[in-house]
Amino acid sequence: MRLVDTHVHVNFPEYDRDLAEVRQRWQSAGVCRLVHSCVNPADFPKMQAIAQHFPEVSLAVGLHPLSTAEFWQDQLAEQIKTLAQSDSRIVAIGETGLDFYKAENQPEQITAFQHQLAIAQDLGLPVIIHCRESAHATYEVLKDFPNIRGVMHCWAGNPQETEWFLSLGMYISFSGIITFKNAKQIHESSKIVPSDRLLIETDCPFLAPHPQRGKRNEPALVKYVAHKLAELRQTDILEITEQTTNNAFTLFNL
Ligand code: NI
């Protein structure tokens, strides 16, 4: 079984003590590639150091929407673009997007998102999109970038919202949330995504899937997401793992 975890944060301090063991477990679970998402360009040197040790880890660079209040300034766009061109292990811009859960800072989030989409378009890179309580606004921004490719990460939208982003050509990535019993809307959304647009991720250290819910998450646990998708889509686990792995290689040009 070959799996790709398309969204990890293994630079977070949760892994400072035992990342080598965490890696052994993702290797045993068949995770052959990982995409390391970036919440702040200031973290990039640590992410590069990890990729140096673990060559299966590919990199993204970007600024998370919830970091925009503290860190966004227009010159950061130049910095992200320069970093993205400086390292051949970079496979995406992100994570960027909109997070209106607490409904603050919306204009600044939109500006930072637009800048990062423009960079992704200029450099021909896919974009990793965080979208929380903001599907309509995210759609409105994205549709002005018709050539953009990317993924709706840790997707939690309803089927109608899922259709909006599929119509823009986006990939849809499901996380451990899909294994939660009460995630009915996400279960329904997972059934309408065409198999050539489907991706899986952990978003670790957050959102560990059932039966590890509440504990620290890690890339090896992405297998539970694959199993749940196979159950929901009434297909074979090997079909899910092969398809999602192929899709990740295609989108991120791995
Ligand atoms: Ni993330």
Short mmCIF file of C-alpha atoms and ligand atoms in Angstrom, two decimals, residues 7-9 37 39 64 95 130 153 201 203 206, ligand 1:
data_model
loop_
_atom_site.label_atom_id
_atom_site.label_comp_id
_atom_site.label_asym_id
_atom_site.label_seq_id
_atom_site.Cartn_x
_atom_site.Cartn_y
_atom_site.Cartn_z
CA HIS A 7 -0.90 17.99 4.44
CA VAL A 8 1.41 17.75 7.46
CA HIS A 9 2.96 20.15 9.97
CA SER A 37 2.36 22.84 4.58
CA VAL A 39 1.77 28.52 8.10
CA HIS A 64 -1.94 30.89 6.92
CA GLU A 95 -1.32 27.25 3.09
CA HIS A 130 -7.60 26.55 3.95
CA HIS A 153 -7.43 20.99 2.28
CA GLU A 201 -4.22 14.09 4.50
CA ASP A 203 -3.25 17.90 8.91
CA PHE A 206 -4.33 18.21 14.65
NI NI B 1 -2.50 23.05 7.86
#
